[in-house]
Coordinates of N, CA, C and O in Angstrom, one line a residue:
M159 N -30.2 -1.8 -37.7 CA -28.8 -1.7 -37.4 C -28.3 -3.2 -37.5 O -28.8 -4.0 -36.8
K160 N -27.3 -3.4 -38.2 CA -26.6 -4.7 -38.3 C -25.1 -4.4 -38.1 O -24.5 -3.8 -39.0
K161 N -24.5 -4.8 -37.0 CA -23.2 -4.3 -36.7 C -22.4 -5.3 -35.8 O -23.0 -5.9 -34.9
T162 N -21.1 -5.4 -36.0 CA -20.3 -6.2 -35.2 C -19.5 -5.2 -34.3 O -18.8 -4.3 -34.9
F163 N -19.6 -5.4 -33.0 CA -18.9 -4.4 -32.1 C -17.7 -5.1 -31.5 O -17.9 -6.2 -30.9
P164 N -16.6 -4.5 -31.5 CA -15.4 -5.1 -30.8 C -15.5 -4.8 -29.3 O -16.0 -3.7 -28.9
L165 N -15.1 -5.8 -28.5 CA -15.1 -5.6 -27.0 C -13.8 -5.3 -26.5 O -13.6 -4.8 -25.4
D166 N -12.7 -5.6 -27.3 CA -11.3 -5.3 -26.9 C -10.8 -4.1 -27.7 O -10.5 -4.3 -28.9
I167 N -10.7 -2.9 -27.1 CA -10.2 -1.8 -27.8 C -9.0 -1.3 -27.0 O -9.1 -1.1 -25.8
E168 N -7.8 -1.2 -27.7 CA -6.6 -0.8 -27.0 C -6.7 0.6 -26.4 O -7.2 1.5 -27.0
G169 N -6.3 0.6 -25.1 CA -6.4 1.9 -24.4 C -7.7 2.2 -23.7 O -7.8 3.2 -23.0
R170 N -8.7 1.3 -23.8 CA -10.0 1.4 -23.1 C -10.2 0.2 -22.3 O -10.0 -0.9 -22.7
H171 N -10.7 0.5 -21.1 CA -11.1 -0.6 -20.2 C -12.3 -1.4 -20.8 O -13.3 -0.8 -21.3
R172 N -12.3 -2.7 -20.7 CA -13.3 -3.5 -21.3 C -14.7 -3.2 -20.7 O -15.7 -3.2 -21.5
D173 N -14.8 -2.9 -19.4 CA -16.1 -2.6 -18.8 C -16.7 -1.3 -19.4 O -17.9 -1.1 -19.6
R174 N -15.8 -0.3 -19.7 CA -16.3 1.0 -20.3 C -16.7 0.8 -21.8 O -17.6 1.4 -22.2
V175 N -16.0 -0.2 -22.5 CA -16.4 -0.5 -23.8 C -17.8 -1.1 -23.9 O -18.7 -0.8 -24.7
V176 N -18.1 -2.0 -22.9 CA -19.4 -2.7 -22.8 C -20.5 -1.6 -22.4 O -21.5 -1.7 -23.0
D177 N -20.2 -0.7 -21.5 CA -21.1 0.3 -21.2 C -21.4 1.2 -22.4 O -22.6 1.6 -22.6
A178 N -20.4 1.6 -23.1 CA -20.6 2.4 -24.3 C -21.4 1.7 -25.4 O -22.3 2.3 -26.0
L179 N -21.2 0.4 -25.5 CA -22.0 -0.4 -26.4 C -23.5 -0.4 -26.1 O -24.4 -0.2 -26.9
K180 N -23.8 -0.6 -24.8 CA -25.2 -0.6 -24.3 C -25.8 0.7 -24.5 O -27.0 0.9 -24.9
H181 N -25.0 1.8 -24.3 CA -25.5 3.2 -24.5 C -25.9 3.4 -25.9 O -26.9 4.0 -26.3
E182 N -25.0 2.9 -26.8 CA -25.3 3.1 -28.2 C -26.5 2.4 -28.7 O -27.3 2.9 -29.5
L183 N -26.8 1.2 -28.2 CA -28.0 0.5 -28.5 C -29.2 1.2 -28.0 O -30.2 1.3 -28.7
R184 N -29.2 1.6 -26.8 CA -30.3 2.4 -26.2 C -30.6 3.7 -27.0 O -31.8 4.0 -27.3
K185 N -29.5 4.4 -27.4 CA -29.7 5.6 -28.2 C -30.3 5.3 -29.5 O -31.2 6.0 -30.0
Y186 N -29.9 4.2 -30.2 CA -30.5 3.8 -31.4 C -32.0 3.5 -31.3 O -32.8 3.9 -32.1
V187 N -32.3 2.8 -30.3 CA -33.8 2.4 -30.1 C -34.6 3.7 -29.8 O -35.7 3.8 -30.4
R188 N -34.1 4.6 -29.0 CA -34.8 5.8 -28.7 C -35.0 6.6 -30.0 O -36.1 7.2 -30.3
R189 N -33.9 6.7 -30.9 CA -34.0 7.4 -32.1 C -35.1 6.8 -33.0 O -35.8 7.5 -33.7
E190 N -35.1 5.5 -33.1 CA -36.1 4.8 -34.0 C -37.5 5.1 -33.5 O -38.4 5.2 -34.3
R191 N -37.7 5.1 -32.2 CA -39.0 5.3 -31.6 C -39.6 6.7 -31.8 O -40.8 6.9 -31.7
R192 N -38.6 7.6 -32.0 CA -39.1 9.0 -32.2 C -39.5 9.3 -33.6 O -40.2 10.3 -33.8
R193 N -39.2 8.4 -34.5 CA -39.6 8.7 -35.9 C -41.1 8.6 -36.0 O -41.9 8.0 -35.3
A194 N -41.6 9.3 -37.0 CA -43.1 9.3 -37.3 C -43.5 7.9 -37.8 O -42.8 7.3 -38.6
L195 N -44.6 7.5 -37.2 CA -45.2 6.2 -37.6 C -45.9 6.2 -38.9 O -46.6 7.2 -39.2
P196 N -45.8 5.2 -39.7 CA -46.6 5.2 -41.0 C -48.0 5.0 -40.7 O -48.4 4.6 -39.6
P197 N -48.9 5.4 -41.6 CA -50.4 5.3 -41.3 C -50.8 3.8 -41.0 O -50.3 2.9 -41.7
G198 N -51.6 3.6 -40.1 CA -52.1 2.3 -39.7 C -51.2 1.5 -38.7 O -51.5 0.4 -38.4
V199 N -50.1 2.2 -38.3 CA -49.2 1.5 -37.4 C -49.4 2.1 -36.0 O -49.4 3.3 -35.8
D200 N -49.4 1.2 -35.0 CA -49.6 1.7 -33.6 C -48.3 1.9 -32.9 O -48.2 2.8 -32.1
F201 N -47.3 1.2 -33.2 CA -46.0 1.3 -32.5 C -45.0 0.6 -33.4 O -45.3 -0.2 -34.3
L202 N -43.7 0.8 -33.0 CA -42.6 0.0 -33.7 C -42.2 -1.1 -32.8 O -42.0 -0.9 -31.6
D203 N -42.1 -2.3 -33.3 CA -41.6 -3.4 -32.7 C -40.2 -3.7 -33.2 O -39.8 -3.3 -34.3
F204 N -39.3 -4.4 -32.4 CA -38.0 -4.6 -32.9 C -37.7 -6.1 -32.9 O -37.9 -6.8 -32.0
D205 N -37.1 -6.6 -34.1 CA -36.6 -7.9 -34.2 C -35.1 -7.9 -34.0 O -34.4 -7.1 -34.6
C206 N -34.7 -8.6 -33.0 CA -33.3 -8.6 -32.6 C -32.6 -10.0 -32.8 O -33.3 -11.0 -32.6
R207 N -31.3 -9.9 -33.1 CA -30.5 -11.1 -33.2 C -29.2 -10.8 -32.5 O -28.7 -9.7 -32.6
F208 N -28.6 -11.8 -31.8 CA -27.4 -11.6 -31.1 C -26.5 -12.8 -31.3 O -27.0 -13.9 -31.3
G209 N -25.2 -12.6 -31.4 CA -24.3 -13.7 -31.5 C -22.8 -13.2 -31.5 O -22.6 -12.0 -31.5
L210 N -21.9 -14.1 -31.4 CA -20.5 -13.7 -31.4 C -20.0 -13.4 -32.8 O -19.0 -12.7 -33.0
A211 N -20.8 -13.9 -33.8 CA -20.5 -13.6 -35.3 C -21.8 -13.5 -36.0 O -22.8 -14.1 -35.5
E212 N -21.8 -13.0 -37.1 CA -23.1 -12.8 -37.9 C -23.7 -14.2 -38.3 O -24.9 -14.4 -38.3
T213 N -22.8 -15.1 -38.6 CA -23.3 -16.5 -39.0 C -24.0 -17.2 -37.8 O -24.9 -18.0 -38.1
G214 N -23.6 -17.0 -36.6 CA -24.2 -17.7 -35.5 C -25.2 -16.9 -34.7 O -25.5 -17.3 -33.5
A215 N -25.7 -15.9 -35.2 CA -26.6 -15.0 -34.4 C -27.9 -15.7 -34.2 O -28.5 -16.3 -35.2
E216 N -28.5 -15.6 -33.0 CA -29.7 -16.2 -32.7 C -30.7 -15.1 -32.3 O -30.3 -14.0 -31.9
P217 N -32.0 -15.4 -32.6 CA -33.0 -14.4 -32.2 C -33.0 -14.1 -30.7 O -32.8 -15.0 -29.9
A218 N -33.2 -12.8 -30.3 CA -33.1 -12.4 -28.9 C -34.2 -11.3 -28.7 O -34.6 -10.7 -29.7
H219 N -34.6 -11.1 -27.5 CA -35.5 -10.1 -27.2 C -34.8 -8.8 -26.9 O -33.7 -8.8 -26.3
L220 N -35.3 -7.7 -27.2 CA -34.7 -6.4 -27.0 C -34.3 -6.2 -25.6 O -33.2 -5.7 -25.3
S221 N -35.1 -6.5 -24.7 CA -34.8 -6.3 -23.2 C -33.7 -7.2 -22.7 O -33.2 -6.9 -21.7
G222 N -33.4 -8.3 -23.4 CA -32.4 -9.2 -22.9 C -31.0 -9.0 -23.5 O -30.1 -9.7 -23.2
L223 N -30.9 -8.0 -24.4 CA -29.6 -7.7 -25.1 C -28.5 -7.4 -24.1 O -27.4 -7.8 -24.2
G224 N -28.8 -6.6 -23.1 CA -27.8 -6.1 -22.1 C -27.3 -7.3 -21.4 O -26.0 -7.4 -21.2
A225 N -28.1 -8.3 -20.9 CA -27.6 -9.5 -20.3 C -26.8 -10.3 -21.2 O -25.8 -10.9 -20.7
L226 N -27.1 -10.4 -22.4 CA -26.4 -11.2 -23.4 C -25.0 -10.6 -23.6 O -24.0 -11.3 -23.7
I227 N -24.9 -9.3 -23.7 CA -23.7 -8.6 -23.9 C -22.8 -8.8 -22.7 O -21.6 -9.1 -22.8
D228 N -23.3 -8.7 -21.5 CA -22.6 -9.0 -20.2 C -22.0 -10.4 -20.2 O -20.9 -10.6 -19.8
A229 N -22.9 -11.3 -20.6 CA -22.5 -12.7 -20.5 C -21.3 -13.0 -21.5 O -20.4 -13.7 -21.2
A230 N -21.4 -12.4 -22.7 CA -20.4 -12.6 -23.7 C -19.1 -12.0 -23.2 O -18.0 -12.5 -23.4
A231 N -19.2 -10.8 -22.6 CA -18.0 -10.1 -22.1 C -17.3 -11.0 -21.0 O -16.1 -11.1 -20.9
R232 N -18.1 -11.5 -20.1 CA -17.6 -12.4 -19.0 C -16.9 -13.6 -19.5 O -15.9 -14.1 -18.9
E233 N -17.4 -14.2 -20.7 CA -16.8 -15.4 -21.2 C -15.6 -15.1 -22.0 O -14.9 -16.0 -22.5
G234 N -15.3 -13.8 -22.2 CA -14.0 -13.4 -22.9 C -14.1 -13.2 -24.4 O -13.2 -13.3 -25.1
A235 N -15.3 -13.0 -24.9 CA -15.5 -12.8 -26.3 C -14.8 -11.5 -26.7 O -14.7 -10.5 -26.0
T236 N -14.3 -11.5 -27.9 CA -13.6 -10.3 -28.4 C -14.5 -9.4 -29.2 O -14.1 -8.2 -29.4
Q237 N -15.6 -9.9 -29.7 CA -16.6 -9.1 -30.4 C -18.0 -9.7 -30.3 O -18.1 -10.9 -30.0
V238 N -19.0 -8.9 -30.6 CA -20.3 -9.4 -30.6 C -21.0 -8.8 -31.8 O -20.7 -7.7 -32.3
Y239 N -22.0 -9.6 -32.4 CA -22.8 -9.1 -33.5 C -24.2 -8.9 -33.0 O -24.8 -9.7 -32.3
I240 N -24.7 -7.7 -33.3 CA -26.1 -7.3 -32.9 C -26.8 -6.8 -34.1 O -26.3 -6.0 -34.8
E241 N -28.0 -7.3 -34.2 CA -28.9 -6.9 -35.3 C -30.2 -6.4 -34.7 O -30.9 -7.2 -33.9
I242 N -30.6 -5.2 -35.0 CA -31.9 -4.7 -34.5 C -32.6 -4.1 -35.7 O -32.1 -3.1 -36.3
L243 N -33.8 -4.6 -36.0 CA -34.5 -4.1 -37.1 C -35.9 -3.7 -36.6 O -36.6 -4.5 -36.0
A244 N -36.3 -2.5 -37.0 CA -37.7 -2.0 -36.6 C -38.7 -2.5 -37.6 O -38.4 -2.6 -38.7
R245 N -39.8 -2.9 -37.0 CA -40.9 -3.4 -37.9 C -42.2 -2.8 -37.3 O -42.3 -2.6 -36.1
P246 N -43.2 -2.6 -38.1 CA -44.5 -2.0 -37.6 C -45.2 -3.0 -36.7 O -45.2 -4.2 -37.0
G247 N -45.8 -2.4 -35.7 CA -46.6 -3.3 -34.7 C -48.0 -2.8 -34.7 O -48.3 -1.6 -34.9
H248 N -48.9 -3.7 -34.5 CA -50.4 -3.4 -34.4 C -50.9 -3.9 -33.1 O -50.7 -5.1 -32.7
R249 N -51.5 -3.1 -32.3 CA -52.1 -3.5 -31.0 C -53.3 -4.3 -31.3 O -54.1 -4.1 -32.2
Q250 N -53.5 -5.3 -30.4 CA -54.7 -6.2 -30.5 C -55.5 -6.0 -29.3 O -55.0 -5.8 -28.2
A251 N -56.8 -6.1 -29.5 CA -57.7 -5.9 -28.4 C -57.7 -7.1 -27.4 O -57.4 -8.2 -27.8
W252 N -57.8 -6.8 -26.1 CA -57.8 -7.9 -25.2 C -59.1 -8.7 -25.4 O -60.1 -8.2 -25.7
P253 N -59.0 -10.0 -25.2 CA -60.2 -10.8 -25.3 C -61.2 -10.5 -24.2 O -60.9 -10.1 -23.1
A254 N -62.5 -10.5 -24.6 CA -63.5 -10.2 -23.7 C -63.6 -11.2 -22.5 O -63.6 -12.4 -22.8
V255 N -63.7 -10.7 -21.3 CA -63.8 -11.6 -20.2 C -65.3 -11.6 -19.7 O -65.9 -10.5 -19.5
P256 N -65.9 -12.8 -19.6 CA -67.3 -12.8 -19.2 C -67.4 -12.3 -17.8 O -66.6 -12.5 -16.9
A257 N -68.5 -11.6 -17.6 CA -68.7 -11.0 -16.2 C -69.1 -12.1 -15.2 O -69.9 -13.0 -15.6
I258 N -68.6 -12.0 -14.1 CA -68.9 -13.0 -13.0 C -70.0 -12.4 -12.2 O -69.9 -11.3 -11.6
A259 N -71.1 -13.2 -12.1 CA -72.2 -12.8 -11.3 C -71.9 -12.9 -9.8 O -71.3 -13.9 -9.3
E260 N -72.1 -11.8 -9.1 CA -71.8 -11.8 -7.7 C -73.0 -12.5 -6.9 O -74.1 -12.3 -7.3
E261 N -72.6 -13.2 -6.0 CA -73.7 -13.9 -5.1 C -74.0 -13.0 -4.0 O -73.2 -12.5 -3.3
N262 N -75.3 -12.9 -3.8 CA -75.8 -12.1 -2.6 C -76.2 -13.1 -1.5 O -76.9 -14.0 -1.7
P263 N -75.6 -12.9 -0.3 CA -75.9 -13.8 0.8 C -77.3 -13.7 1.3 O -78.1 -12.9 1.2

């Protein structure tokens, strides 16, 4: 998803527009996670970018998008650009931890 969302819509309160935007993002992520995974893929990871315009978008973490939207709305932004792209993720094994010998008193 690559989209510019307006935050000022005539006839709608700005807080409700922000809430609807967050809901749409969560709905998109849920829909993407429900899709069948390709062979050899463990999960879907998301590459996100956020900015006031497409040209100034910076990489962001998926869990931090809500806070970024709130901050932009508080600063008086009229629109925000959000890009969320799903990519295959592969789980990695935890590194082996050496066993600690217990001392007997």
